[in-house]
Every structure is written in C-alpha cells, then in structure tokens.
mmCIF file of C-alpha atoms in Angstrom:
data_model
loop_
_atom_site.group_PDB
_atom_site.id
_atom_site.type_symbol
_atom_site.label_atom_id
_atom_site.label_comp_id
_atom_site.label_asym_id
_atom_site.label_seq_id
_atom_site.Cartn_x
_atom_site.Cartn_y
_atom_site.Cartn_z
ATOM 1 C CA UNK A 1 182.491 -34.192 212.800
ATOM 2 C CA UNK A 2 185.113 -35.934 210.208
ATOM 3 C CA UNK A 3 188.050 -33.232 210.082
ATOM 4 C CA UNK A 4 191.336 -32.697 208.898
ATOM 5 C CA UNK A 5 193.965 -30.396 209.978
ATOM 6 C CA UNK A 6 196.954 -30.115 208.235
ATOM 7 C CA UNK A 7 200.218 -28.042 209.680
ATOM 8 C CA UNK A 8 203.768 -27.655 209.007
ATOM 9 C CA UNK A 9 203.837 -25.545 206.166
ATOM 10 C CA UNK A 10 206.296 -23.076 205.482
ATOM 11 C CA UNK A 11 209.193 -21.429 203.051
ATOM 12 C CA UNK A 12 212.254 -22.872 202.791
ATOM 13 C CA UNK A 13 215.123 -22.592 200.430
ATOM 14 C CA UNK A 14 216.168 -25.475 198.562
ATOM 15 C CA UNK A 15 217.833 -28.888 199.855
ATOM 16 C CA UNK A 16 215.985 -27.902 202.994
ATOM 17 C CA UNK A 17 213.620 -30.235 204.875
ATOM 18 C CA UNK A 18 209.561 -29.851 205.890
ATOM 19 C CA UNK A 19 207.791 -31.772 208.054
ATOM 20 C CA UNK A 20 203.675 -31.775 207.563
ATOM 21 C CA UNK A 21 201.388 -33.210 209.620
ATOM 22 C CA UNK A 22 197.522 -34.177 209.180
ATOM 23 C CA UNK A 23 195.857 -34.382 212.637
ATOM 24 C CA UNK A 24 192.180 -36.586 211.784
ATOM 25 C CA UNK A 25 189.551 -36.174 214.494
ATOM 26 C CA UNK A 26 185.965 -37.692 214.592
ATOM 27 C CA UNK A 27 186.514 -40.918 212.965
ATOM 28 C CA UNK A 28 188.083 -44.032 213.718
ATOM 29 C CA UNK A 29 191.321 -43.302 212.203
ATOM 30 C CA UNK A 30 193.061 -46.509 212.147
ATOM 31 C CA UNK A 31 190.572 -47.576 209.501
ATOM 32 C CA UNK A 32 191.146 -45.669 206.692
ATOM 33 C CA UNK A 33 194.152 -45.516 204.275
ATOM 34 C CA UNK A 34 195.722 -41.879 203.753
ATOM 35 C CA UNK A 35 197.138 -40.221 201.349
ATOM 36 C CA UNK A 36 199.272 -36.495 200.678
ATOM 37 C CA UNK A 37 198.741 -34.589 197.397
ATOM 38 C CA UNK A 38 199.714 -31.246 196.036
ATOM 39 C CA UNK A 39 198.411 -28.883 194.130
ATOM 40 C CA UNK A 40 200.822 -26.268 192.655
ATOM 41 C CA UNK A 41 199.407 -22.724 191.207
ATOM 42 C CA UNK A 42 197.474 -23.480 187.556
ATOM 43 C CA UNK A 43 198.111 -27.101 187.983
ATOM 44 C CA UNK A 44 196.549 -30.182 188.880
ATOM 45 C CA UNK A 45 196.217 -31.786 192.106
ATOM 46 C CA UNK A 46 198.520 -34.843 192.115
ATOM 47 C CA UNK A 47 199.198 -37.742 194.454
ATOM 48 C CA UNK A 48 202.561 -37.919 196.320
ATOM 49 C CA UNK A 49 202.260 -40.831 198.934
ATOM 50 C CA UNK A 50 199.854 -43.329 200.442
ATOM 51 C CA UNK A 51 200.139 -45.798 203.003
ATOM 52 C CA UNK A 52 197.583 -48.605 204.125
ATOM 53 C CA UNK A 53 195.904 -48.543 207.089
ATOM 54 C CA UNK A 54 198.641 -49.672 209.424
ATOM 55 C CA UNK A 55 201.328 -48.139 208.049
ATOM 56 C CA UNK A 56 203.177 -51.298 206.664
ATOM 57 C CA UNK A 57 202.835 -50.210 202.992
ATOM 58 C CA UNK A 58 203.676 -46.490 201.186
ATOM 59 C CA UNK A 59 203.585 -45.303 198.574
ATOM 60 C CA UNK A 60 205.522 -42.588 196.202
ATOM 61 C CA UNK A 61 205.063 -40.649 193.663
ATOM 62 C CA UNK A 62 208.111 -40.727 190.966
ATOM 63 C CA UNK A 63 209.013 -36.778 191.573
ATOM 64 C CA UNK A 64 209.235 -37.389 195.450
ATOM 65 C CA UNK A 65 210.485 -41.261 195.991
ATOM 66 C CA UNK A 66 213.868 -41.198 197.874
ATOM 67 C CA UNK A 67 213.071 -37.520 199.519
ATOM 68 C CA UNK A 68 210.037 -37.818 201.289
ATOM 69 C CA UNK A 69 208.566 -40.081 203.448
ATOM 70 C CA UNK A 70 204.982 -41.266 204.702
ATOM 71 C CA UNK A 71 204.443 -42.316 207.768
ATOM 72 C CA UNK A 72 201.343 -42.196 210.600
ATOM 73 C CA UNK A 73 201.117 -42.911 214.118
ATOM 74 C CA UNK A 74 197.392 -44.425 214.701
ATOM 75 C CA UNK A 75 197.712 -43.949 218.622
ATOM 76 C CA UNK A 76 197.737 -40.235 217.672
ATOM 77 C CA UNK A 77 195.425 -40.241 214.819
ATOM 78 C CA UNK A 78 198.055 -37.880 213.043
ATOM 79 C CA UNK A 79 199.616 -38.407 209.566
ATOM 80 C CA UNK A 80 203.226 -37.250 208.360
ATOM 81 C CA UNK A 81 204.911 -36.668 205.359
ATOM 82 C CA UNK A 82 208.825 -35.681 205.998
ATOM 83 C CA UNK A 83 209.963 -33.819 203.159
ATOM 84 C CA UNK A 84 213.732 -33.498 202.555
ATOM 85 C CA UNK A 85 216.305 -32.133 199.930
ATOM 86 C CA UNK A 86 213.045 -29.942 198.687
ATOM 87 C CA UNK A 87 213.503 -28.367 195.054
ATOM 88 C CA UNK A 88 211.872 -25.102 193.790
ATOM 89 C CA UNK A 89 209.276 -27.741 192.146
ATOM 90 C CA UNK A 90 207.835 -28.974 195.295
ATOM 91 C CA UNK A 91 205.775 -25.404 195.723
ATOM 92 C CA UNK A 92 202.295 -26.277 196.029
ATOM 93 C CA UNK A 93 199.468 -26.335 198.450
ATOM 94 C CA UNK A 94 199.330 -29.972 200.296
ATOM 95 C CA UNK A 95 196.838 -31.717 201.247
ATOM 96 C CA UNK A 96 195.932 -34.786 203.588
ATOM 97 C CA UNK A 97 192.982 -37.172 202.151
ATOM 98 C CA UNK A 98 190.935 -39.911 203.713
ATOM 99 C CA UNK A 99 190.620 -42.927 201.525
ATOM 100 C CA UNK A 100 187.363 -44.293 200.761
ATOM 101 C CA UNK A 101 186.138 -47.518 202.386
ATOM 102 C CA UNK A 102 185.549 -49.703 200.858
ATOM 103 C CA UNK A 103 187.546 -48.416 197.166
ATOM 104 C CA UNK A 104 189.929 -49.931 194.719
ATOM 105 C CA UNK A 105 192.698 -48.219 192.251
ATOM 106 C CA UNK A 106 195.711 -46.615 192.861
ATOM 107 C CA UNK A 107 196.453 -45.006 195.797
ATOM 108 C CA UNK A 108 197.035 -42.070 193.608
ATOM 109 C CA UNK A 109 193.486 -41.525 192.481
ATOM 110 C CA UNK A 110 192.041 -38.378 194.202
ATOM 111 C CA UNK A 111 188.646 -39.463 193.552
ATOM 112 C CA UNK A 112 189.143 -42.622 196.029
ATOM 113 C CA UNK A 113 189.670 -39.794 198.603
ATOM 114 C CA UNK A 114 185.924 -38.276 199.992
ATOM 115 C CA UNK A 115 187.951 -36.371 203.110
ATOM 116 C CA UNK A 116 190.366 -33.509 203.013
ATOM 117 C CA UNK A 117 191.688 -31.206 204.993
ATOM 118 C CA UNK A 118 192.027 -27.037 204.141
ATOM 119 C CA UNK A 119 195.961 -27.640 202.934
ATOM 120 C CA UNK A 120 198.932 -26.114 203.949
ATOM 121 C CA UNK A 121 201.458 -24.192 201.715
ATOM 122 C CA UNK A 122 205.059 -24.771 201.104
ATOM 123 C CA UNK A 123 207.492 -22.879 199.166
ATOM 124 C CA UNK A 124 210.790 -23.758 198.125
ATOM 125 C CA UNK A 125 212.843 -20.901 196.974
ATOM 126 C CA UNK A 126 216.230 -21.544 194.767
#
C-alpha cells in the first residue's frame, strides 16, 4: 500500500543541524510533488518546503528559507529536508506529504496533500 516513513528526528541544541528523511513505498514516486510541514504543540500544521516532481523547483517557507533545504532522490523514492542553524522555534512534529495529482494552489496548502506519513519529532533546546 501507499506509505510514508519518516526518520531522522531527534533533540538537538540550537545552531545544530537535522537531517529528515521520508522513505515513499507503493507508488510511483517520481510522480508526485512533496512537501515537509510541522506541527508544533497547540499549533497549526504549517508548510515548510515543496519541490516539484523532479526536484528542479523548492520551495520555503519564510521562517526556514536560507536554513533548510529540500531535496529528493527519485532513484530512491526517499525525500530530505536538511535542517541547519535550528532555533528553539523549529520544535514540532514533521511530517512528509504526497501532493495530490492532479491539484493547483500553493505548495503550502495541506489540503493539496491526501498522503502522510506518522511524523517524526524534533526538538531544539536553547
């Protein structure tokens, strides 16, 4: 079945670096555009990058442009998001999303997103 599996996760202390990944099985990956969003405690889930389907475009939230970066690698159906100089604000649960196909809006719209995977948490201590 359709499934993704996110990893990477972990506490770190500020200025320190993360690297998530989203491994998608049971679809044709190369076909759908991605996305990473977070969810801190009491908050809503929000958008932090998206990138097309072969990874020639991205896309950044304002909180996270110039940190982290998007990236995938279709030949091993696994999506990335390398997170550096972290602040105490980038605590949250993340989570990898499928894109809808075919759907139009901003990358940033978590209703354009009909996959997800069970999140991973990071915590960035000051």
């Amino acid at each position: 079945q359709v499934q993704l599996v996110e990893s990477g996760g972990g506490s770190v202390q500020a200025g320190g670096s993360l690297r998530l990944s989203c491994a998608a099985s049971g679809y044709t990956y190369s076909s759908y555009g991605m996305g990473w969003f977070r969810q801190a405690p009491g908050g809503e889930r929000e958008g932090v990058a998206g990138i097309n389907t072969g990874g020639g475009s991205t896309y950044y939230a304002d909180s996270v442009k110039g940190r982290f970066t998007i990236s995938r690698d279709n030949a091993k159906n696994t999506l990335y998001l390398q997170m550096d100089s972290l602040k105490p604000e980038d605590t949250a649960m993340y989570y990898c999303a499928r894109r809808r196909v075919p759907s139009y809006g901003s990358w940033s719209d978590s209703s354009l997103y009909n996959v997800w995977g069970q999140g991973t948490q990071v915590t960035v201590s000051s």
